[in-house]
Amino acid sequence: MKVCPHCNTPNNDEFTFCKACGERLDEDMEISSSYTTEYQQPVAPPPVPNVMPPVAIPQREGYNWCDVCAIIGFICSIIGLFTFAIILLPLGLITSLIGCFGKHLKGLAVAGISISLVATLVRVGMILYENAMIPDWIISGLFW
């Protein structure tokens, strides 16, 4: 029986190469009677933990004062539809206009502007109608 000089694996006499590592076996490598058939197993590397590498999360820019004005303008416009229209509708219009320069809530600012303008026109029309300041030809044309 031949023993591989590289990995100490016992091989049959007719083998020319080691069955474990593939090293060439020489003829003069006979096993002595004192040799045991146990051999050292190759040591496996320690297992690598299955850990995902850290992923960089893009940071979103925070809200600025223009975005806050867009929120305030929209809320003032909605509340101004029902009460305190003389104060809240112009305030909603101005703050919504400032909110258009924000980075995140431009749509809310445009909605606040639209609501403020339409509500202001309706309120002015109602005040003119109640005080009989609208000519009859406009009223008869609109509601006929």
mmCIF file of N, CA and C in Angstrom:
data_model
loop_
_atom_site.group_PDB
_atom_site.id
_atom_site.type_symbol
_atom_site.label_atom_id
_atom_site.label_comp_id
_atom_site.label_asym_id
_atom_site.label_seq_id
_atom_site.Cartn_x
_atom_site.Cartn_y
_atom_site.Cartn_z
ATOM 1 N N MET A 1 0.861 -1.179 0.000
ATOM 2 C CA MET A 1 0.000 0.000 0.000
ATOM 3 C C MET A 1 0.895 1.226 0.000
ATOM 4 N N LYS A 2 0.541 2.217 -0.816
ATOM 5 C CA LYS A 2 1.317 3.449 -0.915
ATOM 6 C C LYS A 2 0.619 4.558 -0.130
ATOM 7 N N VAL A 3 1.446 5.445 0.448
ATOM 8 C CA VAL A 3 0.925 6.589 1.200
ATOM 9 C C VAL A 3 1.347 7.848 0.459
ATOM 10 N N CYS A 4 0.408 8.735 0.281
ATOM 11 C CA CYS A 4 0.688 9.992 -0.428
ATOM 12 C C CYS A 4 1.583 10.868 0.444
ATOM 13 N N PRO A 5 2.681 11.389 -0.105
ATOM 14 C CA PRO A 5 3.549 12.255 0.691
ATOM 15 C C PRO A 5 2.942 13.631 0.939
ATOM 16 N N HIS A 6 1.924 13.967 0.171
ATOM 17 C CA HIS A 6 1.320 15.297 0.290
ATOM 18 C C HIS A 6 0.205 15.328 1.345
ATOM 19 N N CYS A 7 -0.718 14.355 1.269
ATOM 20 C CA CYS A 7 -1.881 14.389 2.166
ATOM 21 C C CYS A 7 -1.957 13.178 3.097
ATOM 22 N N ASN A 8 -1.000 12.277 3.019
ATOM 23 C CA ASN A 8 -0.937 11.083 3.869
ATOM 24 C C ASN A 8 -2.129 10.148 3.688
ATOM 25 N N THR A 9 -2.697 10.116 2.500
ATOM 26 C CA THR A 9 -3.817 9.225 2.210
ATOM 27 C C THR A 9 -3.273 7.879 1.742
ATOM 28 N N PRO A 10 -3.757 6.774 2.332
ATOM 29 C CA PRO A 10 -3.318 5.461 1.837
ATOM 30 C C PRO A 10 -3.960 5.163 0.482
ATOM 31 N N ASN A 11 -3.170 4.645 -0.459
ATOM 32 C CA ASN A 11 -3.639 4.313 -1.808
ATOM 33 C C ASN A 11 -3.238 2.876 -2.129
ATOM 34 N N ASN A 12 -3.924 2.262 -3.083
ATOM 35 C CA ASN A 12 -3.575 0.915 -3.518
ATOM 36 C C ASN A 12 -2.211 0.936 -4.210
ATOM 37 N N ASP A 13 -1.582 -0.222 -4.286
ATOM 38 C CA ASP A 13 -0.235 -0.313 -4.873
ATOM 39 C C ASP A 13 -0.240 0.000 -6.367
ATOM 40 N N GLU A 14 -1.323 -0.300 -7.059
ATOM 41 C CA GLU A 14 -1.341 -0.087 -8.509
ATOM 42 C C GLU A 14 -1.603 1.372 -8.905
ATOM 43 N N PHE A 15 -1.959 2.234 -7.943
ATOM 44 C CA PHE A 15 -2.221 3.652 -8.257
ATOM 45 C C PHE A 15 -0.917 4.383 -8.498
ATOM 46 N N THR A 16 -0.907 5.237 -9.503
ATOM 47 C CA THR A 16 0.254 6.071 -9.795
ATOM 48 C C THR A 16 0.076 7.459 -9.174
ATOM 49 N N PHE A 17 -1.201 7.871 -9.031
ATOM 50 C CA PHE A 17 -1.511 9.180 -8.454
ATOM 51 C C PHE A 17 -2.425 8.993 -7.245
ATOM 52 N N CYS A 18 -2.364 9.914 -6.310
ATOM 53 C CA CYS A 18 -3.161 9.835 -5.083
ATOM 54 C C CYS A 18 -4.636 10.007 -5.416
ATOM 55 N N LYS A 19 -5.483 9.184 -4.801
ATOM 56 C CA LYS A 19 -6.920 9.271 -5.041
ATOM 57 C C LYS A 19 -7.563 10.480 -4.359
ATOM 58 N N ALA A 20 -6.889 11.089 -3.364
ATOM 59 C CA ALA A 20 -7.466 12.224 -2.645
ATOM 60 C C ALA A 20 -7.029 13.564 -3.233
ATOM 61 N N CYS A 21 -5.693 13.701 -3.455
ATOM 62 C CA CYS A 21 -5.212 15.027 -3.873
ATOM 63 C C CYS A 21 -4.625 15.032 -5.275
ATOM 64 N N GLY A 22 -4.340 13.883 -5.875
ATOM 65 C CA GLY A 22 -3.847 13.822 -7.242
ATOM 66 C C GLY A 22 -2.337 13.912 -7.358
ATOM 67 N N GLU A 23 -1.596 13.932 -6.248
ATOM 68 C CA GLU A 23 -0.125 13.971 -6.292
ATOM 69 C C GLU A 23 0.417 12.661 -6.854
ATOM 70 N N ARG A 24 1.578 12.727 -7.479
ATOM 71 C CA ARG A 24 2.218 11.527 -8.024
ATOM 72 C C ARG A 24 2.773 10.690 -6.873
ATOM 73 N N LEU A 25 2.512 9.397 -6.958
ATOM 74 C CA LEU A 25 3.003 8.461 -5.942
ATOM 75 C C LEU A 25 4.261 7.784 -6.480
ATOM 76 N N ASP A 26 5.326 7.750 -5.701
ATOM 77 C CA ASP A 26 6.552 7.067 -6.112
ATOM 78 C C ASP A 26 6.505 5.617 -5.677
ATOM 79 N N GLU A 27 7.353 4.778 -6.318
ATOM 80 C CA GLU A 27 7.367 3.347 -6.040
ATOM 81 C C GLU A 27 7.910 3.032 -4.655
ATOM 82 N N ASP A 28 8.754 3.878 -4.129
ATOM 83 C CA ASP A 28 9.403 3.551 -2.877
ATOM 84 C C ASP A 28 8.615 3.983 -1.658
ATOM 85 N N MET A 29 7.335 4.257 -1.806
ATOM 86 C CA MET A 29 6.515 4.738 -0.699
ATOM 87 C C MET A 29 5.622 3.639 -0.170
ATOM 88 N N GLU A 30 6.174 2.574 0.256
ATOM 89 C CA GLU A 30 5.415 1.483 0.848
ATOM 90 C C GLU A 30 5.106 1.816 2.304
ATOM 91 N N ILE A 31 3.991 1.336 2.765
ATOM 92 C CA ILE A 31 3.599 1.559 4.147
ATOM 93 C C ILE A 31 4.305 0.533 5.018
ATOM 94 N N SER A 32 4.864 1.023 6.057
ATOM 95 C CA SER A 32 5.472 0.086 6.997
ATOM 96 C C SER A 32 4.373 -0.553 7.837
ATOM 97 N N SER A 33 4.699 -1.583 8.509
ATOM 98 C CA SER A 33 3.702 -2.289 9.299
ATOM 99 C C SER A 33 3.256 -1.471 10.505
ATOM 100 N N SER A 34 4.057 -0.503 10.881
ATOM 101 C CA SER A 34 3.666 0.313 12.025
ATOM 102 C C SER A 34 2.700 1.442 11.646
ATOM 103 N N TYR A 35 2.498 1.621 10.358
ATOM 104 C CA TYR A 35 1.631 2.714 9.907
ATOM 105 C C TYR A 35 0.166 2.324 10.082
ATOM 106 N N THR A 36 -0.623 3.186 10.612
ATOM 107 C CA THR A 36 -2.055 2.942 10.747
ATOM 108 C C THR A 36 -2.756 3.500 9.523
ATOM 109 N N THR A 37 -3.940 3.018 9.271
ATOM 110 C CA THR A 37 -4.679 3.454 8.098
ATOM 111 C C THR A 37 -5.441 4.761 8.335
ATOM 112 N N GLU A 38 -5.342 5.306 9.534
ATOM 113 C CA GLU A 38 -6.005 6.578 9.804
ATOM 114 C C GLU A 38 -5.171 7.706 9.216
ATOM 115 N N TYR A 39 -5.818 8.668 8.687
ATOM 116 C CA TYR A 39 -5.134 9.832 8.129
ATOM 117 C C TYR A 39 -5.879 11.091 8.529
ATOM 118 N N GLN A 40 -5.211 12.155 8.421
ATOM 119 C CA GLN A 40 -5.786 13.436 8.842
ATOM 120 C C GLN A 40 -6.694 13.979 7.744
ATOM 121 N N GLN A 41 -7.915 14.274 8.143
ATOM 122 C CA GLN A 41 -8.875 14.862 7.195
ATOM 123 C C GLN A 41 -8.491 16.313 6.917
ATOM 124 N N PRO A 42 -8.682 16.783 5.706
ATOM 125 C CA PRO A 42 -8.423 18.199 5.456
ATOM 126 C C PRO A 42 -9.393 19.055 6.260
ATOM 127 N N VAL A 43 -8.876 20.126 6.798
ATOM 128 C CA VAL A 43 -9.684 20.995 7.637
ATOM 129 C C VAL A 43 -10.460 21.950 6.747
ATOM 130 N N ALA A 44 -11.774 21.957 6.934
ATOM 131 C CA ALA A 44 -12.626 22.857 6.145
ATOM 132 C C ALA A 44 -12.538 24.267 6.727
ATOM 133 N N PRO A 45 -12.606 25.258 5.880
ATOM 134 C CA PRO A 45 -12.590 26.630 6.398
ATOM 135 C C PRO A 45 -13.851 26.896 7.213
ATOM 136 N N PRO A 46 -13.770 27.786 8.173
ATOM 137 C CA PRO A 46 -14.962 28.071 8.987
ATOM 138 C C PRO A 46 -16.079 28.658 8.114
ATOM 139 N N PRO A 47 -17.315 28.344 8.452
ATOM 140 C CA PRO A 47 -18.421 28.853 7.633
ATOM 141 C C PRO A 47 -18.498 30.382 7.715
ATOM 142 N N VAL A 48 -18.814 30.962 6.588
ATOM 143 C CA VAL A 48 -18.961 32.412 6.517
ATOM 144 C C VAL A 48 -20.419 32.753 6.800
ATOM 145 N N PRO A 49 -20.685 33.630 7.740
ATOM 146 C CA PRO A 49 -22.092 33.966 8.015
ATOM 147 C C PRO A 49 -22.735 34.621 6.794
ATOM 148 N N ASN A 50 -23.999 34.315 6.596
ATOM 149 C CA ASN A 50 -24.746 34.847 5.454
ATOM 150 C C ASN A 50 -25.275 36.233 5.809
ATOM 151 N N VAL A 51 -24.412 37.214 5.669
ATOM 152 C CA VAL A 51 -24.772 38.581 6.033
ATOM 153 C C VAL A 51 -24.771 39.432 4.769
ATOM 154 N N MET A 52 -25.841 40.176 4.580
ATOM 155 C CA MET A 52 -25.928 41.073 3.425
ATOM 156 C C MET A 52 -25.040 42.292 3.671
ATOM 157 N N PRO A 53 -24.367 42.757 2.645
ATOM 158 C CA PRO A 53 -23.577 43.978 2.835
ATOM 159 C C PRO A 53 -24.503 45.164 3.043
ATOM 160 N N PRO A 54 -24.058 46.155 3.775
ATOM 161 C CA PRO A 54 -24.924 47.312 4.008
ATOM 162 C C PRO A 54 -25.234 48.033 2.705
ATOM 163 N N VAL A 55 -26.489 48.444 2.572
ATOM 164 C CA VAL A 55 -26.947 49.142 1.374
ATOM 165 C C VAL A 55 -27.132 50.607 1.727
ATOM 166 N N ALA A 56 -26.601 51.457 0.900
ATOM 167 C CA ALA A 56 -26.750 52.891 1.134
ATOM 168 C C ALA A 56 -28.159 53.327 0.741
ATOM 169 N N ILE A 57 -28.880 53.903 1.678
ATOM 170 C CA ILE A 57 -30.234 54.383 1.429
ATOM 171 C C ILE A 57 -30.149 55.870 1.108
ATOM 172 N N PRO A 58 -30.679 56.257 -0.054
ATOM 173 C CA PRO A 58 -30.602 57.681 -0.379
ATOM 174 C C PRO A 58 -31.447 58.503 0.590
ATOM 175 N N GLN A 59 -30.887 59.583 1.050
ATOM 176 C CA GLN A 59 -31.574 60.443 1.996
ATOM 177 C C GLN A 59 -32.433 61.441 1.242
ATOM 178 N N ARG A 60 -33.672 61.542 1.642
ATOM 179 C CA ARG A 60 -34.583 62.500 1.029
ATOM 180 C C ARG A 60 -34.458 63.830 1.768
ATOM 181 N N GLU A 61 -34.459 64.889 0.991
ATOM 182 C CA GLU A 61 -34.353 66.200 1.607
ATOM 183 C C GLU A 61 -35.609 66.480 2.422
ATOM 184 N N GLY A 62 -35.428 67.162 3.525
ATOM 185 C CA GLY A 62 -36.547 67.478 4.401
ATOM 186 C C GLY A 62 -37.421 68.585 3.823
ATOM 187 N N TYR A 63 -38.497 68.833 4.514
ATOM 188 C CA TYR A 63 -39.409 69.891 4.108
ATOM 189 C C TYR A 63 -38.819 71.243 4.479
ATOM 190 N N ASN A 64 -39.054 72.230 3.621
ATOM 191 C CA ASN A 64 -38.596 73.586 3.930
ATOM 192 C C ASN A 64 -39.820 74.453 4.239
ATOM 193 N N TRP A 65 -39.591 75.737 4.476
ATOM 194 C CA TRP A 65 -40.689 76.620 4.867
ATOM 195 C C TRP A 65 -41.691 76.815 3.745
ATOM 196 N N CYS A 66 -41.266 76.712 2.521
ATOM 197 C CA CYS A 66 -42.217 76.834 1.411
ATOM 198 C C CYS A 66 -43.202 75.672 1.408
ATOM 199 N N ASP A 67 -42.721 74.473 1.751
ATOM 200 C CA ASP A 67 -43.615 73.321 1.844
ATOM 201 C C ASP A 67 -44.610 73.489 2.993
ATOM 202 N N VAL A 68 -44.159 74.053 4.098
ATOM 203 C CA VAL A 68 -45.060 74.324 5.227
ATOM 204 C C VAL A 68 -46.108 75.356 4.818
ATOM 205 N N CYS A 69 -45.693 76.362 4.050
ATOM 206 C CA CYS A 69 -46.653 77.366 3.576
ATOM 207 C C CYS A 69 -47.694 76.746 2.645
ATOM 208 N N ALA A 70 -47.301 75.749 1.859
ATOM 209 C CA ALA A 70 -48.264 75.068 0.986
ATOM 210 C C ALA A 70 -49.343 74.371 1.818
ATOM 211 N N ILE A 71 -48.942 73.739 2.910
ATOM 212 C CA ILE A 71 -49.907 73.063 3.787
ATOM 213 C C ILE A 71 -50.831 74.091 4.447
ATOM 214 N N ILE A 72 -50.241 75.160 4.977
ATOM 215 C CA ILE A 72 -51.044 76.193 5.643
ATOM 216 C C ILE A 72 -51.995 76.854 4.651
ATOM 217 N N GLY A 73 -51.525 77.142 3.448
ATOM 218 C CA GLY A 73 -52.376 77.764 2.432
ATOM 219 C C GLY A 73 -53.557 76.892 2.036
ATOM 220 N N PHE A 74 -53.310 75.593 1.901
ATOM 221 C CA PHE A 74 -54.400 74.682 1.541
ATOM 222 C C PHE A 74 -55.435 74.618 2.658
ATOM 223 N N ILE A 75 -54.969 74.504 3.889
ATOM 224 C CA ILE A 75 -55.901 74.425 5.026
ATOM 225 C C ILE A 75 -56.698 75.722 5.158
ATOM 226 N N CYS A 76 -56.035 76.870 5.009
ATOM 227 C CA CYS A 76 -56.748 78.154 5.090
ATOM 228 C C CYS A 76 -57.787 78.278 3.981
ATOM 229 N N SER A 77 -57.467 77.787 2.799
ATOM 230 C CA SER A 77 -58.419 77.853 1.687
ATOM 231 C C SER A 77 -59.654 77.001 1.954
ATOM 232 N N ILE A 78 -59.448 75.801 2.480
ATOM 233 C CA ILE A 78 -60.581 74.918 2.769
ATOM 234 C C ILE A 78 -61.455 75.504 3.872
ATOM 235 N N ILE A 79 -60.838 75.954 4.953
ATOM 236 C CA ILE A 79 -61.625 76.520 6.053
ATOM 237 C C ILE A 79 -62.292 77.824 5.616
ATOM 238 N N GLY A 80 -61.608 78.596 4.754
ATOM 239 C CA GLY A 80 -62.175 79.851 4.260
ATOM 240 C C GLY A 80 -63.425 79.666 3.417
ATOM 241 N N LEU A 81 -63.635 78.475 2.895
ATOM 242 C CA LEU A 81 -64.885 78.207 2.165
ATOM 243 C C LEU A 81 -66.098 78.309 3.079
ATOM 244 N N PHE A 82 -65.932 78.000 4.343
ATOM 245 C CA PHE A 82 -67.065 77.891 5.249
ATOM 246 C C PHE A 82 -67.167 79.037 6.257
ATOM 247 N N THR A 83 -66.047 79.568 6.688
ATOM 248 C CA THR A 83 -66.096 80.604 7.713
ATOM 249 C C THR A 83 -64.874 81.513 7.608
ATOM 250 N N PHE A 84 -64.984 82.715 8.114
ATOM 251 C CA PHE A 84 -63.896 83.698 8.113
ATOM 252 C C PHE A 84 -63.276 83.876 6.731
ATOM 253 N N ALA A 85 -64.115 83.962 5.714
ATOM 254 C CA ALA A 85 -63.635 84.029 4.331
ATOM 255 C C ALA A 85 -62.817 85.293 4.069
ATOM 256 N N ILE A 86 -63.169 86.394 4.716
ATOM 257 C CA ILE A 86 -62.465 87.657 4.455
ATOM 258 C C ILE A 86 -61.003 87.558 4.887
ATOM 259 N N ILE A 87 -60.718 86.801 5.915
ATOM 260 C CA ILE A 87 -59.341 86.665 6.406
ATOM 261 C C ILE A 87 -58.651 85.445 5.799
ATOM 262 N N LEU A 88 -59.332 84.311 5.785
ATOM 263 C CA LEU A 88 -58.674 83.058 5.436
ATOM 264 C C LEU A 88 -58.442 82.872 3.939
ATOM 265 N N LEU A 89 -59.344 83.355 3.086
ATOM 266 C CA LEU A 89 -59.132 83.159 1.658
ATOM 267 C C LEU A 89 -57.917 83.928 1.132
ATOM 268 N N PRO A 90 -57.750 85.211 1.470
ATOM 269 C CA PRO A 90 -56.510 85.871 1.026
ATOM 270 C C PRO A 90 -55.251 85.276 1.669
ATOM 271 N N LEU A 91 -55.356 84.888 2.935
ATOM 272 C CA LEU A 91 -54.218 84.257 3.595
ATOM 273 C C LEU A 91 -53.876 82.927 2.920
ATOM 274 N N GLY A 92 -54.892 82.155 2.572
ATOM 275 C CA GLY A 92 -54.665 80.893 1.857
ATOM 276 C C GLY A 92 -54.060 81.110 0.490
ATOM 277 N N LEU A 93 -54.483 82.171 -0.198
ATOM 278 C CA LEU A 93 -53.927 82.472 -1.518
ATOM 279 C C LEU A 93 -52.454 82.858 -1.415
ATOM 280 N N ILE A 94 -52.125 83.720 -0.476
ATOM 281 C CA ILE A 94 -50.740 84.185 -0.338
ATOM 282 C C ILE A 94 -49.812 83.051 0.099
ATOM 283 N N THR A 95 -50.216 82.298 1.093
ATOM 284 C CA THR A 95 -49.344 81.218 1.564
ATOM 285 C C THR A 95 -49.228 80.092 0.538
ATOM 286 N N SER A 96 -50.281 79.864 -0.246
ATOM 287 C CA SER A 96 -50.184 78.857 -1.303
ATOM 288 C C SER A 96 -49.255 79.321 -2.416
ATOM 289 N N LEU A 97 -49.259 80.618 -2.709
ATOM 290 C CA LEU A 97 -48.316 81.146 -3.699
ATOM 291 C C LEU A 97 -46.875 80.970 -3.230
ATOM 292 N N ILE A 98 -46.632 81.194 -1.955
ATOM 293 C CA ILE A 98 -45.289 80.956 -1.410
ATOM 294 C C ILE A 98 -44.962 79.460 -1.465
ATOM 295 N N GLY A 99 -45.963 78.629 -1.229
ATOM 296 C CA GLY A 99 -45.765 77.179 -1.250
ATOM 297 C C GLY A 99 -45.394 76.628 -2.610
ATOM 298 N N CYS A 100 -45.644 77.386 -3.684
ATOM 299 C CA CYS A 100 -45.261 76.926 -5.030
ATOM 300 C C CYS A 100 -43.749 76.838 -5.192
ATOM 301 N N PHE A 101 -42.991 77.512 -4.350
ATOM 302 C CA PHE A 101 -41.536 77.475 -4.439
ATOM 303 C C PHE A 101 -40.934 76.336 -3.630
ATOM 304 N N GLY A 102 -41.767 75.533 -2.996
ATOM 305 C CA GLY A 102 -41.280 74.389 -2.218
ATOM 306 C C GLY A 102 -40.825 73.264 -3.120
ATOM 307 N N LYS A 103 -40.257 72.226 -2.511
ATOM 308 C CA LYS A 103 -39.709 71.108 -3.276
ATOM 309 C C LYS A 103 -40.639 69.902 -3.339
ATOM 310 N N HIS A 104 -41.519 69.738 -2.364
ATOM 311 C CA HIS A 104 -42.273 68.492 -2.273
ATOM 312 C C HIS A 104 -43.786 68.645 -2.468
ATOM 313 N N LEU A 105 -44.357 69.763 -2.109
ATOM 314 C CA LEU A 105 -45.819 69.872 -2.055
ATOM 315 C C LEU A 105 -46.359 70.917 -3.037
ATOM 316 N N LYS A 106 -45.836 70.931 -4.252
ATOM 317 C CA LYS A 106 -46.294 71.917 -5.232
ATOM 318 C C LYS A 106 -47.750 71.670 -5.636
ATOM 319 N N GLY A 107 -48.151 70.427 -5.712
ATOM 320 C CA GLY A 107 -49.535 70.119 -6.074
ATOM 321 C C GLY A 107 -50.520 70.623 -5.032
ATOM 322 N N LEU A 108 -50.155 70.505 -3.771
ATOM 323 C CA LEU A 108 -51.006 71.006 -2.700
ATOM 324 C C LEU A 108 -51.099 72.524 -2.746
ATOM 325 N N ALA A 109 -49.993 73.173 -3.104
ATOM 326 C CA ALA A 109 -49.992 74.629 -3.221
ATOM 327 C C ALA A 109 -50.894 75.076 -4.376
ATOM 328 N N VAL A 110 -50.850 74.381 -5.496
ATOM 329 C CA VAL A 110 -51.713 74.721 -6.634
ATOM 330 C C VAL A 110 -53.177 74.503 -6.276
ATOM 331 N N ALA A 111 -53.462 73.453 -5.529
ATOM 332 C CA ALA A 111 -54.846 73.224 -5.091
ATOM 333 C C ALA A 111 -55.304 74.341 -4.159
ATOM 334 N N GLY A 112 -54.442 74.799 -3.267
ATOM 335 C CA GLY A 112 -54.792 75.902 -2.372
ATOM 336 C C GLY A 112 -55.053 77.193 -3.139
ATOM 337 N N ILE A 113 -54.238 77.460 -4.171
ATOM 338 C CA ILE A 113 -54.452 78.649 -4.999
ATOM 339 C C ILE A 113 -55.790 78.557 -5.721
ATOM 340 N N SER A 114 -56.069 77.411 -6.313
ATOM 341 C CA SER A 114 -57.322 77.240 -7.067
ATOM 342 C C SER A 114 -58.538 77.400 -6.162
ATOM 343 N N ILE A 115 -58.506 76.763 -5.012
ATOM 344 C CA ILE A 115 -59.638 76.856 -4.092
ATOM 345 C C ILE A 115 -59.823 78.297 -3.616
ATOM 346 N N SER A 116 -58.727 78.974 -3.299
ATOM 347 C CA SER A 116 -58.820 80.366 -2.822
ATOM 348 C C SER A 116 -59.403 81.279 -3.892
ATOM 349 N N LEU A 117 -58.942 81.133 -5.127
ATOM 350 C CA LEU A 117 -59.445 82.007 -6.200
ATOM 351 C C LEU A 117 -60.927 81.763 -6.485
ATOM 352 N N VAL A 118 -61.323 80.521 -6.604
ATOM 353 C CA VAL A 118 -62.730 80.220 -6.905
ATOM 354 C C VAL A 118 -63.624 80.647 -5.750
ATOM 355 N N ALA A 119 -63.196 80.348 -4.518
ATOM 356 C CA ALA A 119 -64.010 80.729 -3.363
ATOM 357 C C ALA A 119 -64.104 82.250 -3.232
ATOM 358 N N THR A 120 -63.040 82.960 -3.541
ATOM 359 C CA THR A 120 -63.066 84.430 -3.491
ATOM 360 C C THR A 120 -64.027 84.984 -4.537
ATOM 361 N N LEU A 121 -63.983 84.442 -5.745
ATOM 362 C CA LEU A 121 -64.911 84.903 -6.787
ATOM 363 C C LEU A 121 -66.373 84.624 -6.412
ATOM 364 N N VAL A 122 -66.622 83.470 -5.833
ATOM 365 C CA VAL A 122 -67.996 83.144 -5.415
ATOM 366 C C VAL A 122 -68.445 84.079 -4.299
ATOM 367 N N ARG A 123 -67.567 84.339 -3.323
ATOM 368 C CA ARG A 123 -67.927 85.239 -2.212
ATOM 369 C C ARG A 123 -68.178 86.656 -2.711
ATOM 370 N N VAL A 124 -67.332 87.153 -3.592
ATOM 371 C CA VAL A 124 -67.528 88.509 -4.134
ATOM 372 C C VAL A 124 -68.842 88.567 -4.903
ATOM 373 N N GLY A 125 -69.124 87.523 -5.675
ATOM 374 C CA GLY A 125 -70.396 87.491 -6.404
ATOM 375 C C GLY A 125 -71.592 87.478 -5.469
ATOM 376 N N MET A 126 -71.491 86.718 -4.386
ATOM 377 C CA MET A 126 -72.590 86.680 -3.421
ATOM 378 C C MET A 126 -72.787 88.027 -2.731
ATOM 379 N N ILE A 127 -71.684 88.692 -2.383
ATOM 380 C CA ILE A 127 -71.796 90.007 -1.735
ATOM 381 C C ILE A 127 -72.411 91.016 -2.690
ATOM 382 N N LEU A 128 -71.986 90.999 -3.935
ATOM 383 C CA LEU A 128 -72.561 91.923 -4.919
ATOM 384 C C LEU A 128 -74.041 91.625 -5.165
ATOM 385 N N TYR A 129 -74.412 90.381 -5.194
ATOM 386 C CA TYR A 129 -75.805 90.002 -5.419
ATOM 387 C C TYR A 129 -76.679 90.414 -4.235
ATOM 388 N N GLU A 130 -76.183 90.181 -3.017
ATOM 389 C CA GLU A 130 -76.965 90.525 -1.830
ATOM 390 C C GLU A 130 -77.156 92.034 -1.686
ATOM 391 N N ASN A 131 -76.237 92.813 -2.149
ATOM 392 C CA ASN A 131 -76.340 94.276 -2.049
ATOM 393 C C ASN A 131 -76.895 94.910 -3.326
ATOM 394 N N ALA A 132 -77.417 94.098 -4.196
ATOM 395 C CA ALA A 132 -78.044 94.545 -5.445
ATOM 396 C C ALA A 132 -77.087 95.405 -6.269
ATOM 397 N N MET A 133 -75.849 95.007 -6.320
ATOM 398 C CA MET A 133 -74.854 95.743 -7.078
ATOM 399 C C MET A 133 -74.572 95.110 -8.440
ATOM 400 N N ILE A 134 -75.212 93.993 -8.700
ATOM 401 C CA ILE A 134 -75.054 93.348 -10.002
ATOM 402 C C ILE A 134 -76.228 93.799 -10.869
ATOM 403 N N PRO A 135 -75.974 94.259 -12.079
ATOM 404 C CA PRO A 135 -77.071 94.704 -12.950
ATOM 405 C C PRO A 135 -78.042 93.555 -13.252
ATOM 406 N N ASP A 136 -79.276 93.937 -13.549
ATOM 407 C CA ASP A 136 -80.320 92.928 -13.799
ATOM 408 C C ASP A 136 -80.042 92.098 -15.045
ATOM 409 N N TRP A 137 -79.413 92.673 -16.023
ATOM 410 C CA TRP A 137 -79.181 91.926 -17.256
ATOM 411 C C TRP A 137 -78.177 90.758 -17.026
ATOM 412 N N ILE A 138 -77.294 90.878 -16.036
ATOM 413 C CA ILE A 138 -76.368 89.767 -15.728
ATOM 414 C C ILE A 138 -77.117 88.667 -14.991
ATOM 415 N N ILE A 139 -77.993 89.068 -14.035
ATOM 416 C CA ILE A 139 -78.728 88.094 -13.244
ATOM 417 C C ILE A 139 -79.719 87.350 -14.131
ATOM 418 N N SER A 140 -80.435 88.055 -14.973
ATOM 419 C CA SER A 140 -81.435 87.410 -15.810
ATOM 420 C C SER A 140 -80.759 86.511 -16.847
ATOM 421 N N GLY A 141 -79.560 86.893 -17.263
ATOM 422 C CA GLY A 141 -78.834 86.057 -18.217
ATOM 423 C C GLY A 141 -78.256 84.813 -17.572
ATOM 424 N N LEU A 142 -77.877 84.913 -16.297
ATOM 425 C CA LEU A 142 -77.245 83.770 -15.628
ATOM 426 C C LEU A 142 -78.268 82.751 -15.142
ATOM 427 N N PHE A 143 -79.414 83.230 -14.656
ATOM 428 C CA PHE A 143 -80.362 82.321 -14.018
ATOM 429 C C PHE A 143 -81.651 82.126 -14.813
ATOM 430 N N TRP A 144 -81.659 82.384 -16.046
ATOM 431 C CA TRP A 144 -82.877 82.250 -16.819
ATOM 432 C C TRP A 144 -83.038 80.958 -17.441
#
